[in-house]
Amino acid sequence: MSDMMKETGCREQEGLPDREQNRYLSAFMDIGELLLIHGAEVNRVEDTISRLCGAYGFVRSDVFTITSSIVASAMTPDGTTITQTRRIKDRDTDLGKVELVNGLSRRICKDPVSVEAIQEEIRAIRDRRSISEGVKLGMYMLISSSLSVFFGGSWPDGLAAALSGMVLYGMLRQSAAMRLNGIIQTMMCSAVTALAVSLLVKIGIGTHPDKIMIGNIMLVIPGIQLTNSLRDMINGDMISGLLNMSEALLKAVSVAMGFAVTLLAGGGR
Amino acid sequence: MSFYAVQTVMGVLGSIGFSILFGVTDRKLLWIALGSGAGWAVYLICVARGYGIFAGLFAASLFVAMLSEVLARILKTPVILMLVPMLIPEMPGGDLYYTMYYLVQRQYVEFGNSSNQVLAEAGAIALGIILASYGAKFIRSIRLHVPEARKKAQ
């Protein structure tokens, strides 16, 4: 144990005030926060933070993570305990960043570096540009059309789904810029997309409105989240599982309500 | 038959789309595309042999999850990065939509049936993922604790 500690940050700073240790824990929390925001599993976040605490000479660490918060307590060799909490509000899946953060934490676990170096790397990952708007729009069109054919639509349905996927992307961007409440945002986007789909069918592009819509829906409906929630629960992370599941179901209801508004008005299915 | 081929290709395209949307843009895309196509093929084969949707989804997600555990070790990346995009074709998005549609339309009998179906589907997929990840953990702990295997691993 003492051998391991010699090489790590804590030992060198034993004479320093608690501030230094606080800064280390804060950097680890940043790492955990990045992982959680960009879509890593809850137990990976807990695992990463406790490994980091172990590698930097904390003698004990207790990390509790749910999808909306991280709480970590770490005990230093001289017996003081520090605790930090992070509240996670918005999440945005970016698995490329998860990979980068994961690589970073592996690297700095193996050979510990100074807290400034960690913060520098975290900043670099945080500022990394994600894919451009044009590519995103293209992907929305690709996903909509391919999945609408996947679920049994015809080729014209796929074309219509690509066009309405474009509408969906525009709506999502606009409503995100307006900072609306998430549920209302989802409802509005689904309603406008359904409207676009019925218009497209009316002018003769595509024949099965439900298949076209399912292609679009895959982009907003939380199928991945629902599956993840069940996985969390089987794994024993009950609170995360329940949170994720209720969020997913609420979101699914709001998607369906948005679509239903237009469908009831138009009378189609 | 040709519909199933088209369906598989479309599922692969959807997977690629989601992986780019999720920030995966390098050569892992090729593996994700192959894995998601193979996973959907497993599902189709199971269903064609009469094992039913749930067994099919379970087998497909078990296959995809095992594949992504292996690929993640070869490519040195987190498992979730391979797993989430590869499982896109199996995701119960369509059924989840129909469930909520019935609820909003107040067709409660259909709502009950399809909500059971969605939960069972998601559960089958989740069980496949969990089994694969515990299988991987089990193999790792055997390697760590059995001396001969440890020698071989080094």
PDB file of C-alpha atoms in Angstrom, chain A residues 32-234:
ATOM      1  CA  GLY A  32     -17.224  11.059 -14.086  1.00  0.00           C
ATOM      2  CA  GLU A  33     -19.523  13.886 -15.101  1.00  0.00           C
ATOM      3  CA  LEU A  34     -18.267  13.813 -18.686  1.00  0.00           C
ATOM      4  CA  LEU A  35     -18.793  10.055 -18.830  1.00  0.00           C
ATOM      5  CA  LEU A  36     -22.316  10.265 -17.441  1.00  0.00           C
ATOM      6  CA  ILE A  37     -23.396  13.190 -19.642  1.00  0.00           C
ATOM      7  CA  HIS A  38     -22.173  11.517 -22.796  1.00  0.00           C
ATOM      8  CA  GLY A  39     -23.912   8.217 -22.197  1.00  0.00           C
ATOM      9  CA  ALA A  40     -21.696   5.842 -20.200  1.00  0.00           C
ATOM     10  CA  GLU A  41     -23.331   3.345 -17.846  1.00  0.00           C
ATOM     11  CA  VAL A  42     -23.814   4.213 -14.188  1.00  0.00           C
ATOM     12  CA  ASN A  43     -21.547   1.470 -12.914  1.00  0.00           C
ATOM     13  CA  ARG A  44     -18.760   2.520 -15.266  1.00  0.00           C
ATOM     14  CA  VAL A  45     -18.858   6.010 -13.747  1.00  0.00           C
ATOM     15  CA  GLU A  46     -18.699   4.626 -10.211  1.00  0.00           C
ATOM     16  CA  ASP A  47     -15.914   2.253 -11.172  1.00  0.00           C
ATOM     17  CA  THR A  48     -13.854   4.962 -12.882  1.00  0.00           C
ATOM     18  CA  ILE A  49     -14.031   7.415  -9.980  1.00  0.00           C
ATOM     19  CA  SER A  50     -13.125   4.823  -7.354  1.00  0.00           C
ATOM     20  CA  ARG A  51     -10.227   3.505  -9.446  1.00  0.00           C
ATOM     21  CA  LEU A  52      -8.897   7.033  -9.872  1.00  0.00           C
ATOM     22  CA  CYS A  53      -9.221   7.705  -6.136  1.00  0.00           C
ATOM     23  CA  GLY A  54      -7.315   4.489  -5.439  1.00  0.00           C
ATOM     24  CA  ALA A  55      -4.576   5.345  -7.922  1.00  0.00           C
ATOM     25  CA  TYR A  56      -4.018   8.792  -6.406  1.00  0.00           C
ATOM     26  CA  GLY A  57      -3.562   7.566  -2.865  1.00  0.00           C
ATOM     27  CA  PHE A  58      -6.945   8.015  -1.258  1.00  0.00           C
ATOM     28  CA  VAL A  59      -7.338   5.154   1.198  1.00  0.00           C
ATOM     29  CA  ARG A  60     -11.053   4.745   0.778  1.00  0.00           C
ATOM     30  CA  SER A  61     -13.652   5.987  -1.648  1.00  0.00           C
ATOM     31  CA  ASP A  62     -17.416   5.618  -1.818  1.00  0.00           C
ATOM     32  CA  VAL A  63     -19.105   6.664  -5.020  1.00  0.00           C
ATOM     33  CA  PHE A  64     -22.825   6.682  -5.596  1.00  0.00           C
ATOM     34  CA  THR A  65     -24.133   7.548  -9.038  1.00  0.00           C
ATOM     35  CA  ILE A  66     -27.595   7.794 -10.489  1.00  0.00           C
ATOM     36  CA  THR A  67     -28.448   9.163 -13.902  1.00  0.00           C
ATOM     37  CA  SER A  68     -28.892  12.711 -12.582  1.00  0.00           C
ATOM     38  CA  SER A  69     -26.218  12.994  -9.900  1.00  0.00           C
ATOM     39  CA  ILE A  70     -22.830  11.806  -8.668  1.00  0.00           C
ATOM     40  CA  VAL A  71     -21.867  11.732  -4.981  1.00  0.00           C
ATOM     41  CA  ALA A  72     -18.342  10.755  -3.984  1.00  0.00           C
ATOM     42  CA  SER A  73     -16.587  10.646  -0.627  1.00  0.00           C
ATOM     43  CA  ALA A  74     -12.870   9.959  -0.453  1.00  0.00           C
ATOM     44  CA  MET A  75     -10.681   9.482   2.613  1.00  0.00           C
ATOM     45  CA  THR A  76      -7.116  10.764   2.572  1.00  0.00           C
ATOM     46  CA  PRO A  77      -4.256   8.865   4.272  1.00  0.00           C
ATOM     47  CA  ASP A  78      -4.366  11.218   7.272  1.00  0.00           C
ATOM     48  CA  GLY A  79      -7.993  10.352   7.883  1.00  0.00           C
ATOM     49  CA  THR A  80      -9.896  13.391   6.656  1.00  0.00           C
ATOM     50  CA  THR A  81     -12.812  12.761   4.363  1.00  0.00           C
ATOM     51  CA  ILE A  82     -13.852  14.993   1.505  1.00  0.00           C
ATOM     52  CA  THR A  83     -17.157  14.779  -0.290  1.00  0.00           C
ATOM     53  CA  GLN A  84     -18.272  16.282  -3.548  1.00  0.00           C
ATOM     54  CA  THR A  85     -21.526  16.192  -5.450  1.00  0.00           C
ATOM     55  CA  ARG A  86     -22.388  16.848  -9.061  1.00  0.00           C
ATOM     56  CA  ARG A  87     -25.843  17.408 -10.452  1.00  0.00           C
ATOM     57  CA  ILE A  88     -26.286  16.271 -14.059  1.00  0.00           C
ATOM     58  CA  LYS A  89     -29.065  18.070 -15.897  1.00  0.00           C
ATOM     59  CA  ASP A  90     -28.719  17.700 -19.636  1.00  0.00           C
ATOM     60  CA  ARG A  91     -27.452  14.561 -21.252  1.00  0.00           C
ATOM     61  CA  ASP A  92     -26.233  14.223 -24.797  1.00  0.00           C
ATOM     62  CA  THR A  93     -24.998  10.893 -26.096  1.00  0.00           C
ATOM     63  CA  ASP A  94     -21.527  11.183 -27.618  1.00  0.00           C
ATOM     64  CA  LEU A  95     -19.802   7.840 -27.396  1.00  0.00           C
ATOM     65  CA  GLY A  96     -16.697   9.223 -29.111  1.00  0.00           C
ATOM     66  CA  LYS A  97     -16.157  11.419 -26.058  1.00  0.00           C
ATOM     67  CA  VAL A  98     -16.851   8.497 -23.714  1.00  0.00           C
ATOM     68  CA  GLU A  99     -14.054   6.642 -25.448  1.00  0.00           C
ATOM     69  CA  LEU A 100     -11.653   9.579 -25.076  1.00  0.00           C
ATOM     70  CA  VAL A 101     -12.465  10.063 -21.387  1.00  0.00           C
ATOM     71  CA  ASN A 102     -12.127   6.353 -20.789  1.00  0.00           C
ATOM     72  CA  GLY A 103      -8.703   6.356 -22.425  1.00  0.00           C
ATOM     73  CA  LEU A 104      -7.680   9.361 -20.339  1.00  0.00           C
ATOM     74  CA  SER A 105      -8.722   7.739 -17.069  1.00  0.00           C
ATOM     75  CA  ARG A 106      -6.905   4.514 -17.922  1.00  0.00           C
ATOM     76  CA  ARG A 107      -3.763   6.440 -18.771  1.00  0.00           C
ATOM     77  CA  ILE A 108      -3.704   8.600 -15.648  1.00  0.00           C
ATOM     78  CA  CYS A 109      -4.535   5.600 -13.479  1.00  0.00           C
ATOM     79  CA  LYS A 110      -1.458   3.827 -14.764  1.00  0.00           C
ATOM     80  CA  ASP A 111       0.948   6.716 -14.311  1.00  0.00           C
ATOM     81  CA  PRO A 112      -0.484   9.485 -12.148  1.00  0.00           C
ATOM     82  CA  VAL A 113       0.043  13.068 -13.321  1.00  0.00           C
ATOM     83  CA  SER A 114      -0.499  16.494 -11.783  1.00  0.00           C
ATOM     84  CA  VAL A 115      -3.972  17.905 -11.326  1.00  0.00           C
ATOM     85  CA  GLU A 116      -3.258  20.704 -13.822  1.00  0.00           C
ATOM     86  CA  ALA A 117      -2.412  18.155 -16.506  1.00  0.00           C
ATOM     87  CA  ILE A 118      -5.661  16.273 -15.832  1.00  0.00           C
ATOM     88  CA  GLN A 119      -7.704  19.445 -16.018  1.00  0.00           C
ATOM     89  CA  GLU A 120      -5.976  20.425 -19.241  1.00  0.00           C
ATOM     90  CA  GLU A 121      -6.898  17.084 -20.848  1.00  0.00           C
ATOM     91  CA  ILE A 122     -10.465  17.278 -19.581  1.00  0.00           C
ATOM     92  CA  ARG A 123     -10.817  20.735 -21.088  1.00  0.00           C
ATOM     93  CA  ALA A 124      -9.469  19.471 -24.415  1.00  0.00           C
ATOM     94  CA  ILE A 125     -12.030  16.658 -24.501  1.00  0.00           C
ATOM     95  CA  ARG A 126     -14.869  18.946 -23.451  1.00  0.00           C
ATOM     96  CA  ASP A 127     -14.065  21.453 -26.192  1.00  0.00           C
ATOM     97  CA  ARG A 128     -13.719  18.807 -28.844  1.00  0.00           C
ATOM     98  CA  ARG A 129     -16.047  19.650 -31.677  1.00  0.00           C
ATOM     99  CA  SER A 130     -18.692  17.055 -32.314  1.00  0.00           C
ATOM    100  CA  ILE A 131     -19.956  16.352 -35.819  1.00  0.00           C
ATOM    101  CA  SER A 132     -21.178  19.262 -37.936  1.00  0.00           C
ATOM    102  CA  GLU A 133     -24.810  20.294 -38.377  1.00  0.00           C
ATOM    103  CA  GLY A 134     -24.883  19.176 -41.997  1.00  0.00           C
ATOM    104  CA  VAL A 135     -23.696  15.673 -41.131  1.00  0.00           C
ATOM    105  CA  LYS A 136     -26.248  15.497 -38.326  1.00  0.00           C
ATOM    106  CA  LEU A 137     -29.036  16.463 -40.707  1.00  0.00           C
ATOM    107  CA  GLY A 138     -27.824  13.862 -43.183  1.00  0.00           C
ATOM    108  CA  MET A 139     -27.831  11.212 -40.476  1.00  0.00           C
ATOM    109  CA  TYR A 140     -31.377  12.130 -39.433  1.00  0.00           C
ATOM    110  CA  MET A 141     -32.486  11.629 -43.027  1.00  0.00           C
ATOM    111  CA  LEU A 142     -30.538   8.388 -43.405  1.00  0.00           C
ATOM    112  CA  ILE A 143     -31.852   6.909 -40.140  1.00  0.00           C
ATOM    113  CA  SER A 144     -35.462   7.938 -40.829  1.00  0.00           C
ATOM    114  CA  SER A 145     -35.579   6.520 -44.313  1.00  0.00           C
ATOM    115  CA  SER A 146     -33.670   3.309 -43.632  1.00  0.00           C
ATOM    116  CA  LEU A 147     -35.630   2.453 -40.502  1.00  0.00           C
ATOM    117  CA  SER A 148     -38.949   3.238 -42.145  1.00  0.00           C
ATOM    118  CA  VAL A 149     -38.116   0.671 -44.841  1.00  0.00           C
ATOM    119  CA  PHE A 150     -36.788  -1.627 -42.096  1.00  0.00           C
ATOM    120  CA  PHE A 151     -40.180  -1.624 -40.360  1.00  0.00           C
ATOM    121  CA  GLY A 152     -41.977  -2.548 -43.573  1.00  0.00           C
ATOM    122  CA  GLY A 153     -42.407   0.681 -45.511  1.00  0.00           C
ATOM    123  CA  SER A 154     -42.030   0.906 -49.276  1.00  0.00           C
ATOM    124  CA  TRP A 155     -39.285   2.879 -51.074  1.00  0.00           C
ATOM    125  CA  PRO A 156     -41.473   5.996 -51.512  1.00  0.00           C
ATOM    126  CA  ASP A 157     -42.183   5.750 -47.783  1.00  0.00           C
ATOM    127  CA  GLY A 158     -38.437   5.847 -47.204  1.00  0.00           C
ATOM    128  CA  LEU A 159     -38.164   9.008 -49.301  1.00  0.00           C
ATOM    129  CA  ALA A 160     -41.022  10.626 -47.384  1.00  0.00           C
ATOM    130  CA  ALA A 161     -39.367   9.621 -44.107  1.00  0.00           C
ATOM    131  CA  ALA A 162     -36.137  11.287 -45.182  1.00  0.00           C
ATOM    132  CA  LEU A 163     -38.004  14.517 -45.929  1.00  0.00           C
ATOM    133  CA  SER A 164     -39.960  14.464 -42.676  1.00  0.00           C
ATOM    134  CA  GLY A 165     -36.744  13.574 -40.852  1.00  0.00           C
ATOM    135  CA  MET A 166     -35.422  16.868 -42.149  1.00  0.00           C
ATOM    136  CA  VAL A 167     -38.436  18.653 -40.682  1.00  0.00           C
ATOM    137  CA  LEU A 168     -37.918  16.837 -37.389  1.00  0.00           C
ATOM    138  CA  TYR A 169     -34.292  17.893 -37.202  1.00  0.00           C
ATOM    139  CA  GLY A 170     -35.169  21.510 -37.920  1.00  0.00           C
ATOM    140  CA  MET A 171     -37.856  21.467 -35.226  1.00  0.00           C
ATOM    141  CA  LEU A 172     -35.537  19.857 -32.669  1.00  0.00           C
ATOM    142  CA  ARG A 173     -32.888  22.478 -33.320  1.00  0.00           C
ATOM    143  CA  GLN A 174     -35.339  25.349 -33.126  1.00  0.00           C
ATOM    144  CA  SER A 175     -36.977  24.176 -29.919  1.00  0.00           C
ATOM    145  CA  ALA A 176     -33.592  23.467 -28.331  1.00  0.00           C
ATOM    146  CA  ALA A 177     -32.607  27.044 -29.147  1.00  0.00           C
ATOM    147  CA  MET A 178     -35.835  28.243 -27.496  1.00  0.00           C
ATOM    148  CA  ARG A 179     -34.938  26.292 -24.338  1.00  0.00           C
ATOM    149  CA  LEU A 180     -38.372  24.743 -23.942  1.00  0.00           C
ATOM    150  CA  ASN A 181     -39.203  22.127 -21.353  1.00  0.00           C
ATOM    151  CA  GLY A 182     -38.137  18.712 -22.624  1.00  0.00           C
ATOM    152  CA  ILE A 183     -41.579  17.122 -22.641  1.00  0.00           C
ATOM    153  CA  ILE A 184     -43.237  20.019 -24.417  1.00  0.00           C
ATOM    154  CA  GLN A 185     -40.355  20.128 -26.869  1.00  0.00           C
ATOM    155  CA  THR A 186     -40.815  16.457 -27.729  1.00  0.00           C
ATOM    156  CA  MET A 187     -44.576  16.867 -28.107  1.00  0.00           C
ATOM    157  CA  MET A 188     -44.225  19.855 -30.383  1.00  0.00           C
ATOM    158  CA  CYS A 189     -41.609  18.211 -32.572  1.00  0.00           C
ATOM    159  CA  SER A 190     -43.678  15.040 -32.942  1.00  0.00           C
ATOM    160  CA  ALA A 191     -46.790  17.029 -33.770  1.00  0.00           C
ATOM    161  CA  VAL A 192     -45.065  19.036 -36.501  1.00  0.00           C
ATOM    162  CA  THR A 193     -43.385  15.926 -37.898  1.00  0.00           C
ATOM    163  CA  ALA A 194     -46.703  14.092 -38.051  1.00  0.00           C
ATOM    164  CA  LEU A 195     -48.189  17.086 -39.825  1.00  0.00           C
ATOM    165  CA  ALA A 196     -45.369  17.001 -42.349  1.00  0.00           C
ATOM    166  CA  VAL A 197     -45.915  13.274 -42.880  1.00  0.00           C
ATOM    167  CA  SER A 198     -49.632  13.646 -43.547  1.00  0.00           C
ATOM    168  CA  LEU A 199     -48.963  16.495 -45.964  1.00  0.00           C
ATOM    169  CA  LEU A 200     -46.375  14.404 -47.804  1.00  0.00           C
ATOM    170  CA  VAL A 201     -48.774  11.486 -48.082  1.00  0.00           C
ATOM    171  CA  LYS A 202     -51.479  13.851 -49.310  1.00  0.00           C
ATOM    172  CA  ILE A 203     -49.310  15.179 -52.146  1.00  0.00           C
ATOM    173  CA  GLY A 204     -48.440  11.629 -53.112  1.00  0.00           C
ATOM    174  CA  ILE A 205     -45.009  10.936 -51.634  1.00  0.00           C
ATOM    175  CA  GLY A 206     -45.298   7.713 -49.643  1.00  0.00           C
ATOM    176  CA  THR A 207     -48.373   5.637 -48.897  1.00  0.00           C
ATOM    177  CA  HIS A 208     -48.175   4.286 -45.317  1.00  0.00           C
ATOM    178  CA  PRO A 209     -48.133   7.188 -42.842  1.00  0.00           C
ATOM    179  CA  ASP A 210     -47.544   4.885 -39.856  1.00  0.00           C
ATOM    180  CA  LYS A 211     -44.429   3.305 -41.376  1.00  0.00           C
ATOM    181  CA  ILE A 212     -43.055   6.704 -42.321  1.00  0.00           C
ATOM    182  CA  MET A 213     -43.651   7.954 -38.805  1.00  0.00           C
ATOM    183  CA  ILE A 214     -41.993   4.951 -37.174  1.00  0.00           C
ATOM    184  CA  GLY A 215     -38.854   5.824 -39.111  1.00  0.00           C
ATOM    185  CA  ASN A 216     -38.949   9.327 -37.636  1.00  0.00           C
ATOM    186  CA  ILE A 217     -39.976   8.101 -34.223  1.00  0.00           C
ATOM    187  CA  MET A 218     -36.885   5.962 -33.810  1.00  0.00           C
ATOM    188  CA  LEU A 219     -34.973   9.237 -33.566  1.00  0.00           C
ATOM    189  CA  VAL A 220     -37.006  10.629 -30.680  1.00  0.00           C
ATOM    190  CA  ILE A 221     -38.437   7.575 -28.949  1.00  0.00           C
ATOM    191  CA  PRO A 222     -36.247   6.311 -26.114  1.00  0.00           C
ATOM    192  CA  GLY A 223     -35.944   2.645 -27.077  1.00  0.00           C
ATOM    193  CA  ILE A 224     -32.272   2.630 -26.098  1.00  0.00           C
ATOM    194  CA  GLN A 225     -33.078   4.275 -22.783  1.00  0.00           C
ATOM    195  CA  LEU A 226     -35.805   1.757 -21.990  1.00  0.00           C
ATOM    196  CA  THR A 227     -33.463  -1.135 -22.659  1.00  0.00           C
ATOM    197  CA  ASN A 228     -30.709   0.495 -20.609  1.00  0.00           C
ATOM    198  CA  SER A 229     -33.108   1.002 -17.723  1.00  0.00           C
ATOM    199  CA  LEU A 230     -33.938  -2.690 -17.603  1.00  0.00           C
ATOM    200  CA  ARG A 231     -30.245  -3.496 -17.797  1.00  0.00           C
ATOM    201  CA  ASP A 232     -29.553  -1.179 -14.845  1.00  0.00           C
ATOM    202  CA  MET A 233     -32.272  -2.890 -12.837  1.00  0.00           C
ATOM    203  CA  ILE A 234     -31.041  -6.401 -13.564  1.00  0.00           C
TER     204      ILE A 234
END
